[in-house]
XYZ file of C-alpha atoms in Angstrom:
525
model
C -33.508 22.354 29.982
C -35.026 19.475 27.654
C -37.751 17.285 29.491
C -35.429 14.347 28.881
C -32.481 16.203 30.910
C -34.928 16.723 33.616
C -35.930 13.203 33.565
C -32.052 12.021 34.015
C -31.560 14.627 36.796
C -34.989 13.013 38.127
C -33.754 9.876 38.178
C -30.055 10.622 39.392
C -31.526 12.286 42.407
C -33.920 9.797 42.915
C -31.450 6.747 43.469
C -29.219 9.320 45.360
C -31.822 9.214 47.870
C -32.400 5.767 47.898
C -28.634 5.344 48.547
C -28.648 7.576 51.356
C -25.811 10.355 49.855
C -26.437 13.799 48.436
C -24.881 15.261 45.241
C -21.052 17.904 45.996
C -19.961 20.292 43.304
C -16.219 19.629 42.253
C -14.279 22.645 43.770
C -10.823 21.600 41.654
C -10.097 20.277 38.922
C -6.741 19.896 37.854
C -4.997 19.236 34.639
C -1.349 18.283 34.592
C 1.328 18.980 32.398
C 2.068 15.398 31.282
C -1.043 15.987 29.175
C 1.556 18.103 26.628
C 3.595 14.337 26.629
C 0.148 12.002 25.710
C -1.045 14.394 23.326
C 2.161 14.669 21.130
C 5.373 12.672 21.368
C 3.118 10.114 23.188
C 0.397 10.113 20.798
C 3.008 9.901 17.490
C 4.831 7.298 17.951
C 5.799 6.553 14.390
C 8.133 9.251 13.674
C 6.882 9.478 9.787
C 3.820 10.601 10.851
C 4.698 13.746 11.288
C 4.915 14.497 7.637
C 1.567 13.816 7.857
C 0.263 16.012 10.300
C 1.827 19.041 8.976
C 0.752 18.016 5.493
C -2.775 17.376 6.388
C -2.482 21.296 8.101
C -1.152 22.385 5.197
C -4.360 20.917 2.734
C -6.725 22.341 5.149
C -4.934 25.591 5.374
C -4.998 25.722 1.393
C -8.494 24.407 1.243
C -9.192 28.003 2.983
C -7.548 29.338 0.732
C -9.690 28.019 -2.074
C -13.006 28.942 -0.115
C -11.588 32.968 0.628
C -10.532 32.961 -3.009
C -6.735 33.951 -2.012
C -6.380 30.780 -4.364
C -8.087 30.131 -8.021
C -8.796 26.058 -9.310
C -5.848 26.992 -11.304
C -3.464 27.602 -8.856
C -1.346 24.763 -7.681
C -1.709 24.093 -3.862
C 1.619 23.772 -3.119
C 4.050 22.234 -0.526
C 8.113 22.539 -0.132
C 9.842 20.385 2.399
C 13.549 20.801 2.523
C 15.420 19.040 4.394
C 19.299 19.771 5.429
C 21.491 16.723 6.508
C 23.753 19.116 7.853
C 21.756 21.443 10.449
C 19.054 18.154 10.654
C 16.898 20.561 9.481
C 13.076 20.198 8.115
C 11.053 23.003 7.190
C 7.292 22.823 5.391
C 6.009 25.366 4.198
C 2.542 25.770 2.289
C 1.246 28.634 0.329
C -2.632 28.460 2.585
C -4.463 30.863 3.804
C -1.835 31.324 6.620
C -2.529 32.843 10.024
C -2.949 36.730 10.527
C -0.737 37.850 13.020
C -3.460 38.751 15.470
C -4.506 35.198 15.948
C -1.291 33.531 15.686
C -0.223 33.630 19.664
C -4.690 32.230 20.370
C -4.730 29.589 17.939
C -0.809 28.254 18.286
C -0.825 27.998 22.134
C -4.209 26.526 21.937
C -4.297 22.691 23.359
C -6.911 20.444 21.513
C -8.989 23.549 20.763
C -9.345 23.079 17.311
C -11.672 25.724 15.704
C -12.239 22.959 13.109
C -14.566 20.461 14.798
C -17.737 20.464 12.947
C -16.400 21.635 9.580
C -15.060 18.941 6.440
C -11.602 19.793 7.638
C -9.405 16.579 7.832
C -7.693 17.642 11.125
C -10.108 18.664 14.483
C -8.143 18.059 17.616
C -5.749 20.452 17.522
C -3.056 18.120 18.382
C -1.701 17.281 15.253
C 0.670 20.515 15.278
C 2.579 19.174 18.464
C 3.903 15.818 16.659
C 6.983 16.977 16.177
C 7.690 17.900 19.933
C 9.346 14.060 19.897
C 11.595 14.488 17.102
C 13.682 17.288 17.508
C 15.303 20.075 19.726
C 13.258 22.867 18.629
C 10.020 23.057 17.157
C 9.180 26.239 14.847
C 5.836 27.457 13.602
C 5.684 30.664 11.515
C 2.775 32.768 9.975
C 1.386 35.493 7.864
C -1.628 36.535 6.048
C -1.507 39.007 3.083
C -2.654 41.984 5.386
C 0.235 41.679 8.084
C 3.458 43.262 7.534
C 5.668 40.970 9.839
C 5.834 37.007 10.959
C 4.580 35.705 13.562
C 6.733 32.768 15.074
C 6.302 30.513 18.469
C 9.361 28.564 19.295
C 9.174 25.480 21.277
C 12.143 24.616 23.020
C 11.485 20.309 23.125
C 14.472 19.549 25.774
C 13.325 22.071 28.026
C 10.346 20.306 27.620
C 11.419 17.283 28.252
C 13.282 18.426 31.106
C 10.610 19.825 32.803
C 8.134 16.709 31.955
C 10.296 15.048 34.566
C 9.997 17.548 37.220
C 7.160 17.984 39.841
C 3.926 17.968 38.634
C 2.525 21.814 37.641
C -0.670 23.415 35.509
C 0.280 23.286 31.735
C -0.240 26.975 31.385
C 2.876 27.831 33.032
C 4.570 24.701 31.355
C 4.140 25.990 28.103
C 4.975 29.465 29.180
C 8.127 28.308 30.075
C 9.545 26.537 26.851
C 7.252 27.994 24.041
C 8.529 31.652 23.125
C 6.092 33.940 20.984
C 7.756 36.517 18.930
C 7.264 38.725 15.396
C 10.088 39.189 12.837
C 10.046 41.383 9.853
C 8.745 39.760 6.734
C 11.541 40.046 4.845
C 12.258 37.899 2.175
C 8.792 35.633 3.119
C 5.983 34.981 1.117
C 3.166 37.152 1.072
C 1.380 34.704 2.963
C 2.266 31.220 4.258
C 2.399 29.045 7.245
C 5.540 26.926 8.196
C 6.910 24.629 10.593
C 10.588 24.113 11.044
C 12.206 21.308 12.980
C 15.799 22.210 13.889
C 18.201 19.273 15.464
C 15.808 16.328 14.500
C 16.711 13.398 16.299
C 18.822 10.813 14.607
C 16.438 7.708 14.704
C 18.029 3.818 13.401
C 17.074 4.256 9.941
C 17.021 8.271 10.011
C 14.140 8.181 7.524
C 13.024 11.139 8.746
C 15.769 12.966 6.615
C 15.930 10.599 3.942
C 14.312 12.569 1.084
C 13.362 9.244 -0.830
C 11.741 7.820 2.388
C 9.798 10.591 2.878
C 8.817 10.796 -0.672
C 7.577 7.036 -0.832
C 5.661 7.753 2.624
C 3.650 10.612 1.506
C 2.683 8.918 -1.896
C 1.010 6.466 -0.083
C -0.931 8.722 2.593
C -0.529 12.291 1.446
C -3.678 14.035 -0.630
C -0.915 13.626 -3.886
C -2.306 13.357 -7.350
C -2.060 10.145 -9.155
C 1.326 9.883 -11.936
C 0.364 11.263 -15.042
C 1.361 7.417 -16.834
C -1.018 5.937 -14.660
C -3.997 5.014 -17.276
C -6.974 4.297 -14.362
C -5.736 7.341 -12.846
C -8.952 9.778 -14.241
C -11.567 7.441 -14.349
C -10.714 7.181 -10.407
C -10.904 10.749 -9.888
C -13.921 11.236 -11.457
C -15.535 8.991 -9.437
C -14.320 10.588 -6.717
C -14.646 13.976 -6.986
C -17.946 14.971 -6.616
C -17.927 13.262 -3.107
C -14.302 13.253 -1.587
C -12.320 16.613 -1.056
C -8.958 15.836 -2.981
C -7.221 18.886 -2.222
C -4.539 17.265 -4.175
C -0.869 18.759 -3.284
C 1.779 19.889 -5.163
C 4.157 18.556 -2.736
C 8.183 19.196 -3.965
C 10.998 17.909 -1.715
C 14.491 19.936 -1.735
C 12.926 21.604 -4.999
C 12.758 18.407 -7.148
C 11.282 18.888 -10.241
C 9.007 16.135 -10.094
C 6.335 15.949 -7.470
C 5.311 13.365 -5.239
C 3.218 11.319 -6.634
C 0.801 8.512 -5.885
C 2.858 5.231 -6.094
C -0.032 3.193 -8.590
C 1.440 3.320 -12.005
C -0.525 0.502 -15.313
C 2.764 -1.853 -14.621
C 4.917 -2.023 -10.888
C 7.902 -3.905 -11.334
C 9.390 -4.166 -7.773
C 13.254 -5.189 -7.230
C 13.159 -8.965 -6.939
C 9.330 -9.633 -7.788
C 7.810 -10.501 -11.149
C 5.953 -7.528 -12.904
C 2.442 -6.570 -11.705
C 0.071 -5.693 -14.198
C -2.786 -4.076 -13.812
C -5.948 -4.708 -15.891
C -8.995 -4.077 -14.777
C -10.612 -1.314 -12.043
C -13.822 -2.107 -10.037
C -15.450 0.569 -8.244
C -18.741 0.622 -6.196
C -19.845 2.331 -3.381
C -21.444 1.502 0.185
C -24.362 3.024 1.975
C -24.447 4.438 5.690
C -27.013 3.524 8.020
C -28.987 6.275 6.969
C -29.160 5.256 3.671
C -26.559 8.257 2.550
C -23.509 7.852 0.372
C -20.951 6.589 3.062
C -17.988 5.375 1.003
C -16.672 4.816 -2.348
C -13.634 2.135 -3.090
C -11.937 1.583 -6.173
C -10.165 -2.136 -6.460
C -7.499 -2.500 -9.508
C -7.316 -5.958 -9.960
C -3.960 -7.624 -11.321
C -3.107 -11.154 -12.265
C -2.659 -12.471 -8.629
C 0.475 -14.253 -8.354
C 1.047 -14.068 -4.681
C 1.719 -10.814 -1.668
C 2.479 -7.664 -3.199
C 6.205 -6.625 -1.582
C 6.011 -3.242 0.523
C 8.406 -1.597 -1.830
C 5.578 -1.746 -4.541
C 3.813 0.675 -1.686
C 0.147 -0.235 -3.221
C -0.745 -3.732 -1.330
C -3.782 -4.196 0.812
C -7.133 -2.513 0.927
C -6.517 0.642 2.539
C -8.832 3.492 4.525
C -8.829 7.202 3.302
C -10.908 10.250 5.169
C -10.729 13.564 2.938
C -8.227 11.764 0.782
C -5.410 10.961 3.533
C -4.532 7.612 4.612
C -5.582 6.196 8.091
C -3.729 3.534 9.061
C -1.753 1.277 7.280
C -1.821 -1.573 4.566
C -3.491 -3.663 7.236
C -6.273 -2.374 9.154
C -8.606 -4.389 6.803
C -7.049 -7.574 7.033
C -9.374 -9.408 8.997
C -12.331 -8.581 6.574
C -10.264 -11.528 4.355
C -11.503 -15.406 4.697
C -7.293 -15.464 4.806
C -5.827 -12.386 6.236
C -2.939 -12.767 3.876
C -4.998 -12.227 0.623
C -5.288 -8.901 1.763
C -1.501 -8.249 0.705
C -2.474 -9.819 -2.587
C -5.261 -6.600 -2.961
C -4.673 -3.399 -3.790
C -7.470 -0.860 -3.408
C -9.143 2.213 -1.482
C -12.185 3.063 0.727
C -12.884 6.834 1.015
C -14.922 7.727 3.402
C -17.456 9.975 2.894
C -19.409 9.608 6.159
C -19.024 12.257 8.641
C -20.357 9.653 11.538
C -17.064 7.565 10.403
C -14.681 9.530 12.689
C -10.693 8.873 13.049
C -9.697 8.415 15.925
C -6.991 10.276 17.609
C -3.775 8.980 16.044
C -4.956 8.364 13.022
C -3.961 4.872 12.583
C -7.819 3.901 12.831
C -11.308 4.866 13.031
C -13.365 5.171 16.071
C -15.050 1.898 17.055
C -18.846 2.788 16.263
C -22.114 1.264 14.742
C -21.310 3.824 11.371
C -17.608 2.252 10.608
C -18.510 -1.309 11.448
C -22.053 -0.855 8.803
C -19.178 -0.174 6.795
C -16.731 -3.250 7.319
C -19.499 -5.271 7.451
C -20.433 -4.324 3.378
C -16.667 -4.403 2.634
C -16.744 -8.060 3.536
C -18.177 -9.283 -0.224
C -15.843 -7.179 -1.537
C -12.709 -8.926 0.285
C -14.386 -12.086 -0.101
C -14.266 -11.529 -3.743
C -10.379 -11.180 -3.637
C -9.533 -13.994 -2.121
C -12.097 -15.902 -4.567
C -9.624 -14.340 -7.544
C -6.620 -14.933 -4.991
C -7.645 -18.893 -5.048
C -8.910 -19.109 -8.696
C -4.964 -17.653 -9.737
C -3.556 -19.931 -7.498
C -5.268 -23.132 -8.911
C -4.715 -21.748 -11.956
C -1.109 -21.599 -11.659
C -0.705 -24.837 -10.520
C -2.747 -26.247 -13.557
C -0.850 -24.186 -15.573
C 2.855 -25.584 -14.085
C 1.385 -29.373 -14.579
C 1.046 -28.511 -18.516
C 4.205 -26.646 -19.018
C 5.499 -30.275 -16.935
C 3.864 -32.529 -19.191
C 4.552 -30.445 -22.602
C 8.255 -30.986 -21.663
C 7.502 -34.627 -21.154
C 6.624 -34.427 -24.440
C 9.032 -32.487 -25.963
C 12.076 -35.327 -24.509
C 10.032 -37.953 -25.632
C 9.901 -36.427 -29.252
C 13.801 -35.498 -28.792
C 14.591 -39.394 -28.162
C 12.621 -40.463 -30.731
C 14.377 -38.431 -32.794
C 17.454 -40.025 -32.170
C 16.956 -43.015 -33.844
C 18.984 -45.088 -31.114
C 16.671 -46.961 -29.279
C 14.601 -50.368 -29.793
C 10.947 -51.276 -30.474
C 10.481 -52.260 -26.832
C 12.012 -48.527 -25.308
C 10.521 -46.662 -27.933
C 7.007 -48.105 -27.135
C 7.866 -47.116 -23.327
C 8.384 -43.321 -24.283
C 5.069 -42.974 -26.425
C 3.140 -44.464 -23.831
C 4.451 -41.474 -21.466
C 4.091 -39.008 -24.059
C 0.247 -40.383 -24.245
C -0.195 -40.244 -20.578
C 1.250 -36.426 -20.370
C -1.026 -35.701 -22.850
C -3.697 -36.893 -21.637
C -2.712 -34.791 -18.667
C -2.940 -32.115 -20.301
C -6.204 -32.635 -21.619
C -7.403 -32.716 -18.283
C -6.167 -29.660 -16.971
C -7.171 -27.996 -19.981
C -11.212 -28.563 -18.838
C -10.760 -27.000 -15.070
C -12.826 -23.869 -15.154
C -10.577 -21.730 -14.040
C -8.743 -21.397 -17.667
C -11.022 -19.034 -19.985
C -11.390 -19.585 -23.854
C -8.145 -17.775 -24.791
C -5.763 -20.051 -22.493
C -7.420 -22.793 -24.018
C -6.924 -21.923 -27.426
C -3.057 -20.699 -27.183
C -2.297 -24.142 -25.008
C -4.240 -26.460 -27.588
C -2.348 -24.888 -30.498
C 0.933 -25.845 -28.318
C -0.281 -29.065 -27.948
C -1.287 -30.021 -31.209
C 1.979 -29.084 -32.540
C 3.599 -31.560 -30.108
C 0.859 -33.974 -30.963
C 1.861 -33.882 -34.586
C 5.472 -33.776 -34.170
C 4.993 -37.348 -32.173
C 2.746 -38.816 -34.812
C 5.189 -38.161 -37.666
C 8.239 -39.917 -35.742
C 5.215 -42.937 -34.934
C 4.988 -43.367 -38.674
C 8.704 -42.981 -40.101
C 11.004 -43.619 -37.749
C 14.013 -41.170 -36.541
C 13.686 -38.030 -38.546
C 16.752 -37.405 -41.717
C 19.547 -39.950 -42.052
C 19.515 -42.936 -40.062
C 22.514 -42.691 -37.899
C 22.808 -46.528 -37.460
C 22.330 -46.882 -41.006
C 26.393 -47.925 -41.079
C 25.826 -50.698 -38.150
C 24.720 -54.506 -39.302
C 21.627 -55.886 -38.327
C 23.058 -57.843 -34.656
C 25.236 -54.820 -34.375
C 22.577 -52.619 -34.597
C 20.392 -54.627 -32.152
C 23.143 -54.809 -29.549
C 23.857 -50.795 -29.949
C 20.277 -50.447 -29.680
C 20.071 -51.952 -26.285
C 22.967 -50.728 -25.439
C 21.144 -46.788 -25.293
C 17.944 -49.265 -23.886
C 19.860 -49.396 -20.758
C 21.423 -46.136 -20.876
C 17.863 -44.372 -21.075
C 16.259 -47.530 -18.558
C 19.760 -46.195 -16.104
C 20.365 -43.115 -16.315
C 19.154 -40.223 -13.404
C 16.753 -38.653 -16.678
C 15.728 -38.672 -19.521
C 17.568 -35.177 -20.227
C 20.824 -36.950 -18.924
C 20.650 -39.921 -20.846
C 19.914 -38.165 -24.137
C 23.281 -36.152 -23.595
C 25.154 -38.872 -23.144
C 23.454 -41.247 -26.201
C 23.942 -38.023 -28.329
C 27.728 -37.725 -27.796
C 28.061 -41.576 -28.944
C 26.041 -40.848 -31.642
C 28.791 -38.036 -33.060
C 31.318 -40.185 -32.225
C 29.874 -42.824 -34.635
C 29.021 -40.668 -37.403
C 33.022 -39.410 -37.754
């Protein structure tokens, strides 16, 4: 015993005495079976997630594979989900180290006895295997290793389970005695070695995304370990960066034997049903220290042109948290890092944790609340700050940019009644002085920083054109023939107040034109 344990029992008894009690061993401790409900269907309460889990057992599982050399870097790790509307079937299967059939029954009955605490594993609790308990009728896990020469298989029957949950209380050994069933089959027709977990009569949820192959495709591209699509250009500069910190384990993850894989949703241009195109430009990564001065993240930011939220079928918005390249959380656990929590749907990025202090916690939908994750939110603050700075800048920028494109049109009517021919001295001095005003406007927008050399060059050449095309019709008059040419001189005064009031009258300028235009074809037949 350490002199600092003896110290603590020092003190304990020490204030025991002073209180007047002595110390009692605890002769029971009991652990009920509703501990089976908090640690699965409880814990998982987004059905979706438990693609996850079993995906994230699957990566480790291969991982193993890697490390015992059952698997070369050239072999694919690979993952098949199938999924049968007609049985409500799901069945994942991974071609990992598997489980020899010897410690199948100790390590698939075990409860939050994970042998890999302490290791770079992504999963630790040993919970993550129960997640589907919730979502269907029977749960099936099945095993072998290249040595064995039958499967092991442990069947949990869920609405026994459930049945029994709502019973009188009991130990959890003798719960799970009494709805899991342990067996071996002959291998058959299985893999040489594998590990699988079926799902048979999954639960029909309101949106039944849980056997809607798309859904589940566009889920696990955002938190799976998936590669990036081969036509997405920043896709290897990312991955080296990465690499020789993070654990990609990337899958080769094929739903009802597509023959594309999933992939990572990021692609150089998103166009999203009913939102303009987002292009991506530019990638900024960096990376952020731990308290101990180590390497304890690195984030990659792809910065776009900024023209408002990102939708959520684009599946890329927000800065998002990644532990041994799977997604904790969602698009919003980094929100509040924003001087406007709704830039952070503007952002798309990634943190990847590299810090074994930075723990998730036990669903996975955060970290554990510690001194190590919040060093790390508190350096990921510049880096959200700097978002909304480019969030701001495109907004102002925008706005500048819709005051020009207002004014050029000014400008363009003013040089399309001019045109005409049809209106007097007096009018005609009214429209140049608003074609000098709007572009004066523009001038002025045209110095705001936020517009770089290039947007000042393409607008000025706009603008100059416009410019010259109002000079010219300053200096000659209405462009080709004179269409009042035909009119005497108090006829063509009256006419030309006539339009006077028609322009002076009308709703617009747009309107007026129309309607001056139409007398001025009637004239010329």
């Amino acid at each position: 015993m350490t002199t600092e344990a003896t110290s603590r029992m020092s003190r304990s008894a020490l204030l025991a005495a002073k209180a007047g009690g002595h110390d009692e061993p605890l002769e029971e401790i009991i652990i009920g079976r509703d501990v089976l409900e908090l640690v699965s269907s409880a814990m998982y309460i987004d059905p979706m997630t438990i693609y996850r889990e079993y995906v994230q057992n699957s990566a480790d599982a291969i991982d193993d594979a890697r490390n015992c050399g059952l698997l070369s870097g050239d072999d694919a790790g690979k993952v098949s989900i199938s999924i049968d509307p007609a049985t409500r079937t799901i069945r994942i299967r991974d071609n990992g180290a598997g489980l020899s059939n010897a410690d199948f029954p100790r390590k698939m009955a075990a409860l939050g006895a994970s042998g890999k605490r302490g290791t770079t594993a992504r999963g630790f609790r040993g919970v993550g295997r129960l997640a589907g308990l919730g979502y269907a009728q029977e749960l099936v896990f099945r095993s072998k290793t290249a040595s064995d020469t039958s499967v092991a298989e442990l069947t949990w029957d869920c609405r026994r389970l459930k049945s029994a949950l709502r019973e009188s209380d009991g130990d959890i050994q003798s719960l799970i005695r009494s709805v899991a069933t342990l067996r071996k089959t002959p291998a058959g027709d299985y893999p040489e070695r594998f590990f699988e977990v079926e799902l048979r009569g999954v639960v029909r949820l309101r949106s039944d995304k849980l056997m809607n192959p798309a859904a589940v495709d566009e889920y696990l591209g955002q938190v799976a370990p998936v590669p990036f699509a081969p036509e997405f250009s920043f896709a290897q500069e990312i991955r080296n960066a990465l690499a020789p910190v993070v654990a990609l384990g990337e899958l080769e993850i094929r739903i009802d034997g597509s023959d594309r894989p999933v992939f990572r949703p990021h692609r150089d241009i998103l166009t999203p049903v009913g939102h303009p195109a987002i292009h991506f430009s530019r990638l900024a990564l960096s990376t952020i220290s731990s308290i101990d001065g180590d390497l304890a993240a690195v984030v990659w930011v792809l910065h776009h042109n900024y023209e408002g939220a990102l939708p959520n079928g684009a599946g890329v918005k927000g800065l998002r948290l990644r532990a041994g390249n799977v997604q904790i959380g969602d698009n919003n656990l980094l929100e509040e890092l924003f001087p406007e929590m709704r830039f952070n749907s503007w952002a798309v990025g990634e943190i990847h944790v590299v810090d074994r202090k930075i723990v998730p916690n036990g669903r996975r939908d955060h970290f554990e609340q510690n001194a190590h994750y919040h060093n790390l939110t508190n350096q990921l603050s510049p880096t959200a700050r700097e978002i909304a700075h480019l969030c701001r800048t495109s907004s102002i920028k925008r706005n500048w940019l819709r005051e020009i494109e207002l004014q050029k049109t000014v400008v363009e009517e003013v040089v399309d009644v001019l045109s005409q021919g049809a209106i007097g001295q007096t009018e005609r001095a009214r429209h140049e002085a608003r074609a000098e005003d709007s572009l004066s406007r523009i001038d002025k927008a045209l110095q705001q920083k936020v517009f770089v050399a290039e947007d000042v060059a393409n607008q000025s050449a706009e603008v100059e054109s416009l410019r010259g095309r109002l000079e010219a019709l300053r200096d000659v008059g209405p462009g080709g023939q004179d269409p009042l040419a035909s009119l005497e001189n108090s006829q063509r005064k009256s006419f030309e107040h006539f339009c006077d009031l028609i322009y002076q009258c009308s709703p617009s300028t747009a309107a007026a034109k129309t309607l001056v235009d139409k007398i001025l074809a009637k004239l010329s037949q």
